[in-house]
Short mmCIF file of C-alpha atoms and ligand atoms in Angstrom, two decimals:
data_model
loop_
_atom_site.label_atom_id
_atom_site.label_comp_id
_atom_site.label_asym_id
_atom_site.label_seq_id
_atom_site.Cartn_x
_atom_site.Cartn_y
_atom_site.Cartn_z
CA MET A 1 21.20 2.45 12.28
CA PHE A 2 22.71 3.50 8.95
CA ALA A 3 21.27 5.61 6.20
CA ILE A 4 21.98 4.15 2.79
CA ASP A 5 23.88 7.34 1.88
CA ASN A 6 26.40 6.81 4.71
CA TYR A 7 27.06 3.11 4.33
CA ASP A 8 30.18 1.85 2.60
CA PHE A 9 29.01 -0.74 0.07
CA LYS A 10 32.42 -1.23 -1.56
CA GLY A 11 32.95 -4.94 -2.20
CA LYS A 12 29.82 -5.79 -0.18
CA ARG A 13 26.77 -7.83 -1.10
CA ALA A 14 23.49 -6.16 -0.16
CA ILE A 15 20.33 -8.22 0.13
CA ILE A 16 17.42 -5.87 -0.59
CA ARG A 17 13.78 -6.61 0.24
CA VAL A 18 11.90 -4.81 -2.50
CA ASP A 19 8.20 -4.74 -3.29
CA PHE A 20 8.00 -6.19 -6.79
CA ASN A 21 4.43 -7.36 -6.29
CA VAL A 22 3.45 -5.89 -9.66
CA PRO A 23 0.37 -6.56 -11.79
CA LEU A 24 0.90 -8.95 -14.73
CA ASP A 25 -1.20 -9.61 -17.83
CA ALA A 26 -2.19 -13.09 -19.05
CA GLU A 27 1.20 -13.47 -20.80
CA GLY A 28 3.09 -12.58 -17.62
CA LYS A 29 4.07 -9.09 -18.80
CA VAL A 30 4.22 -6.30 -16.23
CA THR A 31 1.29 -3.92 -16.82
CA ASP A 32 2.29 -1.27 -14.27
CA ASP A 33 5.95 -0.99 -13.23
CA THR A 34 5.49 1.77 -10.61
CA ARG A 35 6.90 -0.43 -7.84
CA ILE A 36 9.90 -1.44 -9.92
CA ARG A 37 10.65 2.17 -10.78
CA ALA A 38 10.37 3.10 -7.11
CA ALA A 39 13.12 0.64 -6.11
CA ILE A 40 15.64 1.66 -8.79
CA PRO A 41 17.36 4.54 -6.90
CA THR A 42 18.22 2.26 -3.97
CA ILE A 43 19.60 -0.48 -6.23
CA LYS A 44 21.61 2.02 -8.27
CA LYS A 45 23.06 3.59 -5.14
CA VAL A 46 24.48 0.27 -3.94
CA LEU A 47 25.93 -0.48 -7.37
CA GLU A 48 27.42 3.02 -7.76
CA LYS A 49 29.13 2.66 -4.39
CA GLY A 50 30.85 -0.56 -5.48
CA GLY A 51 28.46 -3.14 -4.04
CA SER A 52 26.47 -5.96 -5.55
CA VAL A 53 22.75 -6.63 -5.08
CA ILE A 54 20.59 -9.62 -4.24
CA LEU A 55 16.94 -8.70 -4.76
CA MET A 56 14.12 -10.51 -2.99
CA SER A 57 10.36 -9.97 -3.16
CA HIS A 58 7.03 -11.68 -3.11
CA LEU A 59 4.60 -11.70 -6.04
CA GLY A 60 0.90 -12.40 -5.58
CA ARG A 61 -0.38 -15.09 -3.26
CA PRO A 62 1.03 -18.44 -4.39
CA LYS A 63 -0.02 -21.33 -2.22
CA LYS A 64 2.90 -23.61 -3.04
CA ASN A 65 6.40 -23.75 -4.44
CA ASN A 66 6.77 -23.72 -8.24
CA ASP A 67 3.40 -22.16 -9.00
CA MET A 68 5.05 -20.64 -12.03
CA LYS A 69 2.36 -18.10 -12.84
CA PHE A 70 3.76 -16.30 -9.78
CA SER A 71 7.41 -16.71 -10.79
CA LEU A 72 9.50 -13.56 -10.51
CA GLU A 73 11.45 -14.63 -13.59
CA GLN A 74 8.66 -13.04 -15.63
CA ILE A 75 9.48 -9.56 -14.40
CA ILE A 76 13.21 -9.62 -15.19
CA PRO A 77 12.83 -7.78 -18.54
CA ALA A 78 10.86 -5.04 -16.75
CA ILE A 79 13.58 -4.61 -14.09
CA GLU A 80 16.39 -4.64 -16.66
CA ALA A 81 14.55 -2.04 -18.76
CA ARG A 82 14.52 0.39 -15.82
CA LEU A 83 17.87 -0.51 -14.26
CA GLY A 84 19.95 -0.86 -17.42
CA VAL A 85 21.89 -3.72 -15.83
CA GLU A 86 21.57 -7.47 -16.42
CA VAL A 87 19.59 -9.25 -13.68
CA LYS A 88 20.60 -12.87 -13.06
CA PHE A 89 17.86 -15.19 -11.90
CA ALA A 90 18.49 -17.60 -9.04
CA GLY A 91 15.48 -19.81 -9.82
CA ASP A 92 14.94 -20.41 -6.10
CA CYS A 93 15.32 -18.72 -2.72
CA ILE A 94 17.33 -21.21 -0.72
CA GLY A 95 18.68 -23.83 -3.17
CA ASP A 96 22.35 -24.47 -3.93
CA LYS A 97 22.17 -22.48 -7.15
CA ALA A 98 21.00 -19.38 -5.30
CA ALA A 99 23.81 -19.73 -2.75
CA GLN A 100 26.46 -20.28 -5.44
CA MET A 101 25.19 -17.39 -7.50
CA ALA A 102 25.26 -15.07 -4.49
CA ALA A 103 28.78 -16.19 -3.57
CA ALA A 104 29.99 -15.53 -7.12
CA LEU A 105 28.38 -12.09 -7.37
CA LYS A 106 30.85 -9.35 -8.33
CA PRO A 107 30.61 -5.63 -7.60
CA GLY A 108 28.11 -4.02 -9.97
CA GLU A 109 26.15 -7.25 -10.47
CA VAL A 110 22.52 -7.91 -9.62
CA MET A 111 20.64 -11.14 -8.98
CA LEU A 112 17.03 -11.88 -8.16
CA LEU A 113 15.73 -14.64 -5.92
CA GLU A 114 12.52 -16.51 -6.75
CA ASN A 115 9.19 -15.50 -5.20
CA LEU A 116 9.65 -15.64 -1.42
CA ARG A 117 6.06 -16.76 -0.93
CA PHE A 118 6.77 -20.02 -2.72
CA TYR A 119 7.86 -20.92 0.82
CA ALA A 120 5.44 -21.04 3.76
CA GLU A 121 8.44 -19.95 5.86
CA GLU A 122 8.29 -16.43 4.41
CA GLU A 123 5.00 -15.66 6.14
CA GLY A 124 5.58 -18.24 8.87
CA LYS A 125 2.07 -19.63 8.40
CA PRO A 126 1.37 -23.34 7.89
CA ARG A 127 -0.07 -24.44 4.56
CA GLY A 128 -2.19 -27.31 3.38
CA LEU A 129 -3.85 -27.98 6.74
CA ALA A 130 -6.98 -30.12 6.48
CA GLU A 131 -10.14 -28.09 7.04
CA ASP A 132 -11.08 -30.27 9.98
CA ALA A 133 -7.61 -30.02 11.59
CA THR A 134 -7.77 -29.96 15.38
CA ASP A 135 -6.35 -27.08 17.39
CA GLU A 136 -3.51 -29.35 18.40
CA GLN A 137 -2.68 -30.16 14.78
CA LYS A 138 -2.83 -26.47 13.92
CA ALA A 139 -0.47 -25.61 16.76
CA GLU A 140 1.94 -28.38 15.71
CA ALA A 141 1.94 -27.21 12.10
CA LYS A 142 2.55 -23.64 13.22
CA ALA A 143 5.45 -24.68 15.44
CA ALA A 144 6.94 -26.69 12.55
CA VAL A 145 6.82 -23.79 10.11
CA LYS A 146 8.24 -21.39 12.71
CA ALA A 147 11.13 -23.81 13.30
CA SER A 148 11.92 -24.14 9.60
CA GLN A 149 11.51 -20.38 9.21
CA LYS A 150 14.66 -19.91 11.29
CA GLU A 151 16.68 -21.98 8.80
CA PHE A 152 15.04 -20.17 5.88
CA VAL A 153 15.98 -16.74 7.22
CA LYS A 154 19.49 -17.87 8.14
CA ARG A 155 20.00 -19.12 4.61
CA LEU A 156 18.80 -15.87 3.05
CA ALA A 157 20.99 -13.83 5.40
CA SER A 158 24.04 -15.96 4.55
CA TYR A 159 24.08 -14.54 1.01
CA ALA A 160 24.87 -10.98 2.05
CA ASP A 161 26.97 -8.58 4.14
CA CYS A 162 24.18 -6.10 4.71
CA TYR A 163 20.38 -5.88 4.58
CA ILE A 164 18.23 -3.12 3.13
CA ASN A 165 14.48 -3.00 3.59
CA ASP A 166 12.91 -0.98 0.80
CA ALA A 167 9.46 -2.60 0.77
CA PHE A 168 7.13 -0.21 2.54
CA GLY A 169 4.07 -2.06 1.21
CA THR A 170 4.89 -5.12 3.34
CA ALA A 171 6.39 -3.30 6.35
CA HIS A 172 3.26 -4.05 8.41
CA ARG A 173 4.04 -7.78 8.19
CA ARG A 174 6.48 -9.61 10.43
CA HIS A 175 7.73 -11.89 7.68
CA ALA A 176 11.09 -13.59 7.20
CA SER A 177 12.33 -11.09 4.61
CA THR A 178 10.63 -7.97 5.95
CA ALA A 179 11.61 -8.09 9.62
CA ILE A 180 13.15 -11.29 10.99
CA ILE A 181 16.19 -11.24 8.70
CA ALA A 182 17.23 -7.85 10.12
CA ASP A 183 18.40 -9.59 13.31
CA PHE A 184 21.23 -11.17 11.34
CA PHE A 185 22.61 -7.75 10.50
CA PRO A 186 22.66 -5.86 13.80
CA ASN A 187 25.20 -3.34 12.50
CA ASP A 188 24.53 -3.55 8.78
CA LYS A 189 20.81 -2.95 8.28
CA MET A 190 19.14 0.09 6.83
CA PHE A 191 16.13 1.49 5.00
CA GLY A 192 16.23 2.04 1.25
CA TYR A 193 15.05 5.28 -0.30
CA VAL A 194 11.44 4.12 -0.75
CA MET A 195 11.18 3.43 2.97
CA GLU A 196 13.03 6.61 3.95
CA ASN A 197 10.80 8.76 1.75
CA GLU A 198 7.59 7.07 2.86
CA LEU A 199 8.37 7.52 6.54
CA LYS A 200 9.44 11.12 6.03
CA ALA A 201 6.28 11.98 4.06
CA ILE A 202 3.87 10.31 6.48
CA ASP A 203 5.66 11.58 9.60
CA GLY A 204 5.59 15.09 8.12
CA VAL A 205 1.85 14.96 7.54
CA MET A 206 0.94 13.30 10.82
CA GLN A 207 3.32 15.18 13.11
CA ASN A 208 3.70 18.60 11.66
CA PRO A 209 1.01 19.42 9.11
CA GLN A 210 0.44 22.89 7.76
CA ARG A 211 -3.11 23.92 8.58
CA PRO A 212 -5.88 23.63 7.62
CA PHE A 213 -5.32 19.86 7.31
CA CYS A 214 -8.01 17.89 5.49
CA ALA A 215 -8.32 14.12 5.07
CA ILE A 216 -10.41 12.80 2.20
CA ILE A 217 -11.56 9.32 3.10
CA GLY A 218 -13.44 7.36 0.46
CA GLY A 219 -13.80 3.69 -0.36
CA SER A 220 -16.62 1.31 0.12
CA LYS A 221 -17.25 0.67 3.79
CA VAL A 222 -17.23 2.48 7.14
CA SER A 223 -16.21 -0.77 8.85
CA THR A 224 -12.82 -0.86 7.10
CA LYS A 225 -12.08 2.85 7.54
CA ILE A 226 -13.30 3.48 11.05
CA THR A 227 -9.95 3.10 12.83
CA ILE A 228 -8.22 5.51 10.50
CA ILE A 229 -11.08 8.03 10.71
CA GLU A 230 -10.91 7.96 14.50
CA LYS A 231 -7.13 8.35 14.48
CA LEU A 232 -7.28 11.17 11.97
CA MET A 233 -9.78 13.03 14.15
CA GLU A 234 -6.86 13.64 16.54
CA LYS A 235 -4.94 15.42 13.78
CA VAL A 236 -7.11 17.00 11.12
CA ASP A 237 -9.25 20.11 10.84
CA SER A 238 -11.73 18.52 8.45
CA ILE A 239 -12.69 15.21 6.87
CA ILE A 240 -14.31 14.78 3.50
CA ILE A 241 -16.23 11.53 3.57
CA GLY A 242 -16.96 10.00 0.18
CA GLY A 243 -17.58 6.70 -1.58
CA GLY A 244 -19.92 4.00 -0.36
CA MET A 245 -19.52 5.25 3.24
CA THR A 246 -21.66 8.27 2.34
CA TYR A 247 -24.80 6.16 2.41
CA THR A 248 -24.20 4.63 5.81
CA PHE A 249 -23.82 8.16 7.16
CA ALA A 250 -26.93 9.34 5.27
CA ALA A 251 -29.06 6.37 6.39
CA ALA A 252 -27.85 6.69 9.98
CA GLN A 253 -29.30 10.22 9.97
CA GLY A 254 -32.64 9.03 8.62
CA GLY A 255 -31.93 9.38 4.88
CA LYS A 256 -33.25 7.12 2.15
CA VAL A 257 -30.45 5.34 0.29
CA GLY A 258 -32.20 2.87 -2.03
CA ASN A 259 -29.88 0.03 -3.05
CA SER A 260 -26.69 1.90 -2.12
CA ILE A 261 -24.02 0.11 -0.15
CA CYS A 262 -25.01 0.56 3.48
CA GLU A 263 -23.94 -0.96 6.82
CA PRO A 264 -26.79 -0.64 9.34
CA ASP A 265 -24.63 -2.11 12.10
CA MET A 266 -22.32 0.88 11.63
CA PHE A 267 -25.06 3.49 12.21
CA PRO A 268 -24.06 4.07 15.85
CA VAL A 269 -20.42 4.39 14.80
CA ALA A 270 -21.29 6.89 12.08
CA LEU A 271 -23.40 8.97 14.47
CA ASP A 272 -20.64 8.84 17.06
CA ILE A 273 -18.11 10.15 14.51
CA LEU A 274 -20.43 13.06 13.69
CA LYS A 275 -20.91 13.85 17.38
CA LYS A 276 -17.21 13.66 18.22
CA ALA A 277 -16.35 15.81 15.21
CA GLU A 278 -18.80 18.46 16.36
CA GLN A 279 -17.36 18.44 19.89
CA LYS A 280 -13.82 18.77 18.56
CA GLY A 281 -14.71 21.42 15.98
CA ILE A 282 -13.77 19.17 13.06
CA LYS A 283 -15.70 19.89 9.92
CA ILE A 284 -17.20 16.82 8.23
CA VAL A 285 -17.88 17.42 4.56
CA THR A 286 -20.15 15.04 2.68
CA SER A 287 -21.62 15.35 -0.78
CA PRO A 288 -25.16 16.77 -0.83
CA ASP A 289 -25.90 14.88 -4.04
CA ALA A 290 -25.12 11.53 -5.63
CA LEU A 291 -24.84 10.10 -9.09
CA ILE A 292 -27.24 7.20 -8.93
CA ALA A 293 -27.43 4.15 -11.18
CA ASP A 294 -30.09 1.48 -11.75
CA ALA A 295 -27.39 -1.22 -11.97
CA PHE A 296 -23.79 -1.67 -10.91
CA SER A 297 -22.45 -1.69 -14.46
CA ALA A 298 -21.18 0.53 -17.26
CA GLU A 299 -24.50 0.02 -19.12
CA ALA A 300 -26.63 1.32 -16.24
CA ASN A 301 -28.94 4.32 -16.55
CA THR A 302 -27.78 7.19 -14.35
CA LYS A 303 -29.15 10.44 -12.92
CA GLU A 304 -28.45 12.82 -10.05
CA ALA A 305 -30.32 12.75 -6.74
CA PRO A 306 -29.93 14.09 -3.20
CA ALA A 307 -27.51 11.74 -1.35
CA ASN A 308 -30.14 11.18 1.34
CA ASP A 309 -33.12 10.65 -0.94
CA ILE A 310 -32.29 7.88 -3.37
CA PRO A 311 -35.24 6.07 -4.97
CA ASP A 312 -35.77 2.33 -4.44
CA ASN A 313 -33.83 0.14 -6.88
CA TRP A 314 -31.24 2.88 -7.51
CA GLU A 315 -27.85 3.11 -5.86
CA GLY A 316 -25.34 5.89 -5.24
CA VAL A 317 -22.17 5.23 -7.22
CA ASP A 318 -20.41 8.61 -7.22
CA ILE A 319 -20.74 12.20 -6.07
CA ALA A 320 -22.63 14.52 -8.45
CA SER A 321 -22.44 18.20 -9.53
CA GLU A 322 -22.94 19.84 -6.13
CA GLY A 323 -20.63 17.39 -4.39
CA LYS A 324 -17.88 17.99 -6.91
CA LYS A 325 -18.13 21.73 -6.32
CA ALA A 326 -18.30 21.41 -2.52
CA PHE A 327 -15.33 19.05 -2.39
CA ARG A 328 -13.27 21.20 -4.75
CA ASP A 329 -13.94 24.40 -2.81
CA HIS A 330 -13.04 22.72 0.44
CA ILE A 331 -9.86 21.09 -0.92
CA LEU A 332 -8.68 24.44 -2.29
CA SER A 333 -9.05 26.00 1.16
CA CYS A 334 -6.59 23.50 2.74
CA LYS A 335 -2.82 23.49 3.14
CA THR A 336 -2.33 19.78 3.85
CA ILE A 337 -4.40 17.14 2.07
CA LEU A 338 -4.41 13.42 2.65
CA TRP A 339 -6.40 11.26 0.24
CA ASN A 340 -7.30 7.65 0.90
CA GLY A 341 -10.05 5.96 -1.06
CA PRO A 342 -12.00 6.96 -4.18
CA VAL A 343 -15.26 8.90 -3.78
CA GLY A 344 -17.07 6.71 -6.29
CA VAL A 345 -16.81 3.46 -8.21
CA PHE A 346 -13.91 4.85 -10.23
CA GLU A 347 -13.20 1.53 -11.97
CA ILE A 348 -16.24 2.21 -14.19
CA ASP A 349 -15.54 5.35 -16.27
CA LYS A 350 -19.12 6.61 -16.02
CA PHE A 351 -18.83 6.57 -12.21
CA ALA A 352 -15.31 8.03 -12.06
CA THR A 353 -15.93 11.73 -12.65
CA GLY A 354 -16.25 12.51 -8.93
CA SER A 355 -12.92 10.89 -8.10
CA LYS A 356 -11.43 12.70 -11.09
CA ALA A 357 -12.73 16.03 -9.80
CA VAL A 358 -11.18 15.31 -6.41
CA ALA A 359 -7.84 14.36 -8.01
CA GLU A 360 -7.89 17.54 -10.11
CA ALA A 361 -8.72 19.71 -7.10
CA ILE A 362 -5.84 18.13 -5.13
CA ALA A 363 -3.47 18.81 -8.04
CA GLU A 364 -4.69 22.41 -8.20
CA ALA A 365 -4.28 22.91 -4.45
CA THR A 366 -0.78 21.39 -4.64
CA GLU A 367 0.16 23.81 -7.40
CA LYS A 368 -0.97 26.64 -5.14
CA GLY A 369 1.35 25.44 -2.36
CA ALA A 370 -0.54 22.79 -0.39
CA TYR A 371 1.17 19.52 0.57
CA SER A 372 -0.73 16.47 -0.70
CA LEU A 373 -0.21 12.84 0.17
CA ILE A 374 -2.08 10.14 -1.73
CA GLY A 375 -2.10 6.65 -0.30
CA GLY A 376 -3.93 3.37 -0.34
CA GLY A 377 -4.02 1.13 -3.42
CA ASP A 378 -7.22 2.48 -4.92
CA SER A 379 -6.47 6.18 -4.59
CA VAL A 380 -3.09 5.55 -6.18
CA ALA A 381 -4.77 3.66 -9.04
CA CYS A 382 -7.14 6.65 -9.31
CA ILE A 383 -4.44 9.32 -9.45
CA ASN A 384 -2.56 7.24 -12.03
CA LYS A 385 -5.72 6.67 -14.08
CA PHE A 386 -6.17 10.44 -14.37
CA GLY A 387 -2.48 11.03 -15.12
CA LEU A 388 -2.02 13.33 -12.12
CA ALA A 389 0.57 11.40 -10.06
CA ASP A 390 3.28 13.96 -10.76
CA LYS A 391 0.99 16.87 -9.84
CA VAL A 392 0.67 15.88 -6.18
CA SER A 393 3.34 16.07 -3.47
CA TYR A 394 3.70 12.40 -2.61
CA VAL A 395 2.15 9.13 -3.74
CA SER A 396 2.61 6.38 -1.16
CA THR A 397 3.38 2.82 -2.23
CA GLY A 398 1.72 1.42 0.88
CA GLY A 399 -1.90 0.40 1.37
CA GLY A 400 -2.30 -1.51 4.63
CA ALA A 401 1.15 -0.39 5.80
CA LEU A 402 0.30 3.28 5.28
CA LEU A 403 -2.97 3.02 7.18
CA GLU A 404 -1.40 1.12 10.07
CA TYR A 405 1.50 3.58 10.30
CA MET A 406 -0.93 6.53 10.31
CA GLU A 407 -2.99 4.78 12.97
CA GLY A 408 0.12 4.95 15.13
CA LYS A 409 0.91 1.22 15.07
CA GLU A 410 4.52 0.12 15.09
CA LEU A 411 5.30 -1.60 11.78
CA PRO A 412 7.45 -4.73 12.25
CA GLY A 413 9.52 -3.90 9.14
CA VAL A 414 10.27 -0.43 10.47
CA ALA A 415 10.90 -1.52 14.07
CA ALA A 416 13.31 -4.27 12.93
CA ILE A 417 15.61 -1.68 11.36
CA ARG A 418 15.26 0.98 14.04
CA LYS A 419 15.79 -1.23 17.09
P1 LIG B 501 -11.47 0.71 -0.21
O1 LIG B 501 -10.61 -0.46 -0.62
O2 LIG B 501 -12.27 0.50 1.03
O3 LIG B 501 -10.70 2.02 -0.24
O4 LIG B 501 -12.58 0.80 -1.30
C1 LIG B 501 -12.30 1.07 -2.64
C2 LIG B 501 -13.49 0.64 -3.43
O5 LIG B 501 -14.62 1.37 -3.03
C3 LIG B 501 -13.32 0.85 -4.90
O6 LIG B 501 -13.24 -0.39 -5.54
C4 LIG B 501 -14.58 1.61 -5.29
O7 LIG B 501 -15.17 1.10 -6.46
C5 LIG B 501 -15.49 1.36 -4.11
N1 LIG B 501 -16.54 2.38 -3.99
C6 LIG B 501 -16.40 3.70 -3.98
N2 LIG B 501 -17.59 4.31 -3.94
C7 LIG B 501 -18.52 3.33 -3.93
C8 LIG B 501 -19.95 3.31 -3.93
N3 LIG B 501 -20.65 4.44 -3.90
N4 LIG B 501 -20.57 2.12 -3.95
C9 LIG B 501 -19.86 0.97 -3.97
N5 LIG B 501 -18.51 0.93 -3.96
C10 LIG B 501 -17.85 2.09 -3.97
#
């Protein structure tokens, strides 16, 4: 396996799987180019070393070819603005034009393929099956798409001399462009800088953290975070539990949670986590109080209440004064901090002050020497919203991929390069 720094790109065409799944406004303009910026160092490195670049990515979830609101052509100005090099558009992934354009590519030039997910072959899942399709029909359709996937991947691979995977966000998927294509480049495949940095940051935190190590796990539901909480209990010294999960934990212990988000079927799981944590000497920190609202909207009335004594018709939407202080004090006592999931409904400004306090405390701890890793779509949106992304040690580009990697699962996109 090569590192991008050691590979000789002179006169070579590199096909790079990037994650350009960026948010667009109604006019198709990129509203947040974080993912584009992240991929620039890898692209520049190939160009500097005398290579040319074929970029490929997915964008959104198109269900068919030519669903132009998902066309990658829209993001070309945003790439060119960051790269400072013209980006030619192939208009397709596997058509003649794409092949001719790739063949004609000269050192220093860059081209972009159309949205990979215009083709069912990218994900290898059949499309357009009737709802009442029989199992046999489903199996046939799956076999058909798998068969055409081979041709699709072969075609993509034929454009290039080497393959770089720099899309950490999709590394947990075994898709044509994220994993299968690597087999065509047994001696010429490598990670880009985004991938290298992600793996280094996460491995560092999970394998060799400075202690005390605290994980802050927020978000809405226990059911979606349980695997990661259990995995983290093997590594951390403490867990701050925030967000909607708070109320499942409170109710499981006999608290009153009003209209707060609550998963009664998760009560045994929540109690089990508390018991295991006690046995292992892991401190679980929850907020003693909650900001409660009489509606789930910016116009709602709000007040503070104990997190386990919320009146009927009110719901917990954020941590309150005591929680902010408790979380801050705890964060400042730690040397490694992992943050996944907001501690309140941060999308509504009135309910975002708890998540802001957490972000500020992490920035403060980082300034004092702690290592902080922020990951998972919503926590990244949070840290960006508060303008603190450059005050923490590392902001991961991965959501699902980050969680699966931390859970110890082998990511197909990573395994395909390493094997
Ligand atoms: P997740 O994707 O599981 O990390 O959840 C993130 C979502 O959890 C965000 O959209 C938050 O608005 C939401 N969330 C955080 N705290 C609460 C809460 N107290 N009640 C309802 N949703 C919440």
